[in-house]
Amino acid sequence: MERRSVSRMDSRDAYMTTWRKSSHSGSGTSECVEVARLPEAIAVRDSKAPGAGCLELSPRAFAALLGQLRNDQPFV
């Protein structure tokens, strides 16, 4: 799987980026992620620690990740 980078977006970039919380993230759960579309990647971050950085994936790698998660397959 192609992975781009783990990055720390500066506060201005993170503020100006539109983040969407996963529909599977609900109240009372500790597993919450947010995603954002960047010009050449999809960013994923922990919604409880947005300042901790994000994982940037190519659109192809993000689609592969979602496919594995939907099929309940281990991610390697």
Tab-separated table of N, CA, C and O in Angstrom:
chain	number	residue	atom	x	y	z
A	1	MET	N	0.842	-1.171	0.000
A	1	MET	CA	0.000	0.000	0.000
A	1	MET	C	0.887	1.234	0.000
A	1	MET	O	1.848	1.307	0.738
A	2	GLU	N	0.563	2.165	-0.813
A	2	GLU	CA	1.322	3.406	-0.935
A	2	GLU	C	0.907	4.386	0.153
A	2	GLU	O	-0.256	4.709	0.291
A	3	ARG	N	1.865	4.817	0.959
A	3	ARG	CA	1.594	5.777	2.013
A	3	ARG	C	2.426	7.007	1.740
A	3	ARG	O	3.586	6.902	1.394
A	4	ARG	N	1.847	8.170	1.893
A	4	ARG	CA	2.573	9.389	1.584
A	4	ARG	C	3.425	9.851	2.747
A	4	ARG	O	4.613	9.889	2.650
A	5	SER	N	2.820	10.241	3.843
A	5	SER	CA	3.615	10.736	4.959
A	5	SER	C	2.750	10.937	6.184
A	5	SER	O	1.539	11.026	6.089
A	6	VAL	N	3.402	11.016	7.308
A	6	VAL	CA	2.743	11.487	8.515
A	6	VAL	C	3.191	12.928	8.648
A	6	VAL	O	4.373	13.231	8.577
A	7	SER	N	2.251	13.818	8.770
A	7	SER	CA	2.645	15.228	8.779
A	7	SER	C	2.004	15.965	9.938
A	7	SER	O	1.031	15.527	10.515
A	8	ARG	N	2.584	17.079	10.239
A	8	ARG	CA	2.011	18.012	11.199
A	8	ARG	C	1.665	19.258	10.412
A	8	ARG	O	2.545	20.038	10.074
A	9	MET	N	0.398	19.380	10.069
A	9	MET	CA	-0.041	20.562	9.345
A	9	MET	C	0.087	21.751	10.285
A	9	MET	O	-0.201	21.628	11.467
A	10	ASP	N	0.542	22.890	9.772
A	10	ASP	CA	0.587	24.028	10.681
A	10	ASP	C	-0.843	24.449	11.003
A	10	ASP	O	-1.788	24.066	10.335
A	11	SER	N	-1.018	25.191	12.065
A	11	SER	CA	-2.357	25.501	12.565
A	11	SER	C	-3.195	26.229	11.524
A	11	SER	O	-4.395	26.027	11.441
A	12	ARG	N	-2.588	27.047	10.691
A	12	ARG	CA	-3.337	27.755	9.651
A	12	ARG	C	-3.889	26.765	8.630
A	12	ARG	O	-5.045	26.822	8.246
A	13	ASP	N	-3.055	25.805	8.178
A	13	ASP	CA	-3.517	24.812	7.213
A	13	ASP	C	-4.609	23.926	7.797
A	13	ASP	O	-5.597	23.635	7.144
A	14	ALA	N	-4.421	23.487	9.036
A	14	ALA	CA	-5.420	22.634	9.678
A	14	ALA	C	-6.732	23.387	9.854
A	14	ALA	O	-7.807	22.826	9.689
A	15	TYR	N	-6.649	24.672	10.175
A	15	TYR	CA	-7.845	25.476	10.364
A	15	TYR	C	-8.590	25.663	9.046
A	15	TYR	O	-9.801	25.615	8.995
A	16	MET	N	-7.857	25.862	7.962
A	16	MET	CA	-8.477	26.153	6.672
A	16	MET	C	-8.930	24.891	5.938
A	16	MET	O	-9.644	24.971	4.962
A	17	THR	N	-8.518	23.721	6.416
A	17	THR	CA	-8.915	22.464	5.804
A	17	THR	C	-10.253	22.031	6.386
A	17	THR	O	-10.484	22.146	7.579
A	18	THR	N	-11.135	21.539	5.532
A	18	THR	CA	-12.430	21.047	5.993
A	18	THR	C	-12.285	19.583	6.380
A	18	THR	O	-11.979	18.739	5.540
A	19	TRP	N	-12.466	19.298	7.652
A	19	TRP	CA	-12.378	17.942	8.174
A	19	TRP	C	-13.774	17.388	8.374
A	19	TRP	O	-14.666	18.083	8.831
A	20	ARG	N	-13.968	16.111	8.023
A	20	ARG	CA	-15.253	15.429	8.231
A	20	ARG	C	-15.039	14.277	9.191
A	20	ARG	O	-14.132	13.481	9.015
A	21	LYS	N	-15.906	14.200	10.184
A	21	LYS	CA	-15.822	13.101	11.150
A	21	LYS	C	-16.465	11.860	10.540
A	21	LYS	O	-17.484	11.945	9.859
A	22	SER	N	-15.867	10.730	10.787
A	22	SER	CA	-16.391	9.465	10.287
A	22	SER	C	-17.812	9.242	10.788
A	22	SER	O	-18.129	9.550	11.936
A	23	SER	N	-18.654	8.687	9.937
A	23	SER	CA	-20.034	8.386	10.346
A	23	SER	C	-20.068	7.277	11.391
A	23	SER	O	-21.059	7.095	12.078
A	24	HIS	N	-18.971	6.537	11.533
A	24	HIS	CA	-18.895	5.481	12.541
A	24	HIS	C	-18.385	6.006	13.877
A	24	HIS	O	-18.307	5.263	14.844
A	25	SER	N	-18.016	7.279	13.903
A	25	SER	CA	-17.573	7.895	15.154
A	25	SER	C	-18.798	8.470	15.848
A	25	SER	O	-19.484	9.318	15.298
A	26	GLY	N	-19.071	7.991	17.002
A	26	GLY	CA	-20.241	8.477	17.726
A	26	GLY	C	-19.878	8.878	19.128
A	26	GLY	O	-18.753	8.696	19.575
A	27	SER	N	-20.836	9.412	19.820
A	27	SER	CA	-20.576	9.774	21.210
A	27	SER	C	-20.395	8.503	22.028
A	27	SER	O	-21.014	7.481	21.774
A	28	GLY	N	-19.515	8.560	22.984
A	28	GLY	CA	-19.283	7.412	23.849
A	28	GLY	C	-18.274	6.418	23.311
A	28	GLY	O	-18.021	5.405	23.923
A	29	THR	N	-17.678	6.694	22.166
A	29	THR	CA	-16.666	5.795	21.627
A	29	THR	C	-15.314	6.496	21.632
A	29	THR	O	-15.232	7.697	21.488
A	30	SER	N	-14.266	5.732	21.838
A	30	SER	CA	-12.931	6.331	21.882
A	30	SER	C	-12.230	6.233	20.539
A	30	SER	O	-11.088	6.625	20.411
A	31	GLU	N	-12.893	5.703	19.536
A	31	GLU	CA	-12.287	5.525	18.219
A	31	GLU	C	-12.914	6.501	17.231
A	31	GLU	O	-13.874	6.184	16.540
A	32	CYS	N	-12.368	7.693	17.175
A	32	CYS	CA	-12.922	8.734	16.314
A	32	CYS	C	-11.855	9.218	15.341
A	32	CYS	O	-10.757	9.583	15.748
A	33	VAL	N	-12.180	9.205	14.071
A	33	VAL	CA	-11.252	9.715	13.067
A	33	VAL	C	-11.955	10.764	12.215
A	33	VAL	O	-13.177	10.769	12.087
A	34	GLU	N	-11.142	11.640	11.645
A	34	GLU	CA	-11.629	12.648	10.717
A	34	GLU	C	-10.816	12.530	9.438
A	34	GLU	O	-9.656	12.118	9.466
A	35	VAL	N	-11.428	12.884	8.330
A	35	VAL	CA	-10.736	12.864	7.044
A	35	VAL	C	-10.894	14.217	6.366
A	35	VAL	O	-11.863	14.936	6.601
A	36	ALA	N	-9.910	14.553	5.535
A	36	ALA	CA	-9.953	15.805	4.771
A	36	ALA	C	-9.346	15.554	3.402
A	36	ALA	O	-8.395	14.784	3.259
A	37	ARG	N	-9.911	16.192	2.405
A	37	ARG	CA	-9.380	16.102	1.053
A	37	ARG	C	-8.364	17.210	0.866
A	37	ARG	O	-8.664	18.378	1.048
A	38	LEU	N	-7.143	16.825	0.531
A	38	LEU	CA	-6.078	17.766	0.228
A	38	LEU	C	-5.883	17.782	-1.288
A	38	LEU	O	-6.427	16.925	-1.984
A	39	PRO	N	-5.120	18.723	-1.826
A	39	PRO	CA	-4.959	18.788	-3.280
A	39	PRO	C	-4.512	17.470	-3.920
A	39	PRO	O	-5.002	17.117	-4.992
A	40	GLU	N	-3.609	16.729	-3.288
A	40	GLU	CA	-3.118	15.494	-3.898
A	40	GLU	C	-3.186	14.294	-2.974
A	40	GLU	O	-2.538	13.279	-3.215
A	41	ALA	N	-3.949	14.395	-1.889
A	41	ALA	CA	-3.989	13.309	-0.909
A	41	ALA	C	-5.272	13.366	-0.099
A	41	ALA	O	-6.031	14.326	-0.180
A	42	ILE	N	-5.473	12.336	0.696
A	42	ILE	CA	-6.532	12.282	1.695
A	42	ILE	C	-5.831	12.242	3.045
A	42	ILE	O	-4.938	11.422	3.263
A	43	ALA	N	-6.200	13.140	3.944
A	43	ALA	CA	-5.593	13.195	5.272
A	43	ALA	C	-6.523	12.541	6.278
A	43	ALA	O	-7.738	12.702	6.206
A	44	VAL	N	-5.948	11.806	7.205
A	44	VAL	CA	-6.695	11.129	8.265
A	44	VAL	C	-6.049	11.531	9.588
A	44	VAL	O	-4.825	11.525	9.713
A	45	ARG	N	-6.882	11.910	10.573
A	45	ARG	CA	-6.344	12.275	11.881
A	45	ARG	C	-7.273	11.796	12.987
A	45	ARG	O	-8.451	11.499	12.759
A	46	ASP	N	-6.744	11.752	14.187
A	46	ASP	CA	-7.504	11.407	15.384
A	46	ASP	C	-8.278	12.649	15.800
A	46	ASP	O	-7.678	13.687	16.082
A	47	SER	N	-9.597	12.558	15.852
A	47	SER	CA	-10.402	13.743	16.169
A	47	SER	C	-10.207	14.216	17.609
A	47	SER	O	-10.477	15.368	17.917
A	48	LYS	N	-9.720	13.338	18.487
A	48	LYS	CA	-9.482	13.740	19.873
A	48	LYS	C	-8.144	14.450	20.040
A	48	LYS	O	-7.905	15.079	21.050
A	49	ALA	N	-7.264	14.328	19.039
A	49	ALA	CA	-5.936	14.957	19.116
A	49	ALA	C	-5.584	15.563	17.761
A	49	ALA	O	-4.623	15.148	17.113
A	50	PRO	N	-6.364	16.541	17.299
A	50	PRO	CA	-6.135	17.089	15.957
A	50	PRO	C	-4.770	17.742	15.768
A	50	PRO	O	-4.256	17.777	14.655
A	51	GLY	N	-4.155	18.201	16.829
A	51	GLY	CA	-2.852	18.823	16.712
A	51	GLY	C	-1.699	17.838	16.652
A	51	GLY	O	-0.545	18.235	16.484
A	52	ALA	N	-1.993	16.554	16.784
A	52	ALA	CA	-0.943	15.534	16.803
A	52	ALA	C	-0.454	15.174	15.409
A	52	ALA	O	0.453	14.374	15.273
A	53	GLY	N	-1.035	15.730	14.382
A	53	GLY	CA	-0.622	15.432	13.018
A	53	GLY	C	-1.650	14.561	12.314
A	53	GLY	O	-2.687	14.207	12.879
A	54	CYS	N	-1.337	14.241	11.083
A	54	CYS	CA	-2.263	13.434	10.295
A	54	CYS	C	-1.469	12.501	9.388
A	54	CYS	O	-0.281	12.699	9.149
A	55	LEU	N	-2.150	11.492	8.909
A	55	LEU	CA	-1.586	10.560	7.954
A	55	LEU	C	-2.112	10.971	6.587
A	55	LEU	O	-3.325	11.092	6.401
A	56	GLU	N	-1.225	11.214	5.635
A	56	GLU	CA	-1.642	11.580	4.281
A	56	GLU	C	-1.503	10.363	3.387
A	56	GLU	O	-0.428	9.778	3.280
A	57	LEU	N	-2.604	9.988	2.750
A	57	LEU	CA	-2.631	8.839	1.854
A	57	LEU	C	-2.996	9.299	0.449
A	57	LEU	O	-3.809	10.212	0.287
A	58	SER	N	-2.440	8.636	-0.555
A	58	SER	CA	-2.869	8.905	-1.922
A	58	SER	C	-4.326	8.453	-2.037
A	58	SER	O	-4.773	7.600	-1.259
A	59	PRO	N	-5.088	9.004	-2.974
A	59	PRO	CA	-6.475	8.542	-3.131
A	59	PRO	C	-6.563	7.028	-3.345
A	59	PRO	O	-7.461	6.370	-2.820
A	60	ARG	N	-5.613	6.459	-4.068
A	60	ARG	CA	-5.618	5.015	-4.311
A	60	ARG	C	-5.386	4.241	-3.015
A	60	ARG	O	-6.054	3.248	-2.737
A	61	ALA	N	-4.431	4.681	-2.199
A	61	ALA	CA	-4.158	4.013	-0.926
A	61	ALA	C	-5.339	4.157	0.035
A	61	ALA	O	-5.671	3.221	0.764
A	62	PHE	N	-5.989	5.322	0.035
A	62	PHE	CA	-7.149	5.531	0.900
A	62	PHE	C	-8.290	4.603	0.494
A	62	PHE	O	-8.941	3.994	1.343
A	63	ALA	N	-8.521	4.457	-0.806
A	63	ALA	CA	-9.567	3.553	-1.290
A	63	ALA	C	-9.257	2.108	-0.890
A	63	ALA	O	-10.158	1.360	-0.494
A	64	ALA	N	-7.990	1.719	-0.966
A	64	ALA	CA	-7.593	0.360	-0.562
A	64	ALA	C	-7.824	0.157	0.934
A	64	ALA	O	-8.309	-0.898	1.361
A	65	LEU	N	-7.484	1.149	1.733
A	65	LEU	CA	-7.713	1.080	3.178
A	65	LEU	C	-9.194	0.908	3.472
A	65	LEU	O	-9.591	0.040	4.255
A	66	LEU	N	-10.042	1.718	2.841
A	66	LEU	CA	-11.484	1.594	3.065
A	66	LEU	C	-11.997	0.224	2.651
A	66	LEU	O	-12.835	-0.364	3.340
A	67	GLY	N	-11.499	-0.289	1.539
A	67	GLY	CA	-11.908	-1.618	1.083
A	67	GLY	C	-11.569	-2.689	2.103
A	67	GLY	O	-12.386	-3.571	2.388
A	68	GLN	N	-10.370	-2.601	2.686
A	68	GLN	CA	-9.980	-3.579	3.706
A	68	GLN	C	-10.825	-3.446	4.966
A	68	GLN	O	-11.215	-4.433	5.568
A	69	LEU	N	-11.105	-2.223	5.360
A	69	LEU	CA	-11.923	-2.013	6.556
A	69	LEU	C	-13.352	-2.501	6.337
A	69	LEU	O	-13.954	-3.096	7.224
A	70	ARG	N	-13.901	-2.238	5.153
A	70	ARG	CA	-15.273	-2.693	4.862
A	70	ARG	C	-15.371	-4.208	4.856
A	70	ARG	O	-16.400	-4.766	5.218
A	71	ASN	N	-14.319	-4.863	4.413
A	71	ASN	CA	-14.310	-6.336	4.353
A	71	ASN	C	-13.782	-6.955	5.636
A	71	ASN	O	-13.570	-8.155	5.701
A	72	ASP	N	-13.542	-6.108	6.660
A	72	ASP	CA	-13.052	-6.558	7.961
A	72	ASP	C	-11.760	-7.362	7.838
A	72	ASP	O	-11.576	-8.377	8.496
A	73	GLN	N	-10.886	-6.921	6.939
A	73	GLN	CA	-9.599	-7.569	6.751
A	73	GLN	C	-8.528	-6.831	7.553
A	73	GLN	O	-8.592	-5.620	7.707
A	74	PRO	N	-7.539	-7.561	8.035
A	74	PRO	CA	-6.452	-6.898	8.749
A	74	PRO	C	-5.690	-5.967	7.808
A	74	PRO	O	-5.537	-6.265	6.634
A	75	PHE	N	-5.239	-4.864	8.338
A	75	PHE	CA	-4.490	-3.886	7.565
A	75	PHE	C	-3.011	-4.116	7.793
A	75	PHE	O	-2.542	-4.090	8.916
A	76	VAL	N	-2.279	-4.383	6.730
A	76	VAL	CA	-0.827	-4.601	6.841
A	76	VAL	C	-0.056	-3.592	6.048
A	76	VAL	O	-0.463	-3.047	5.125
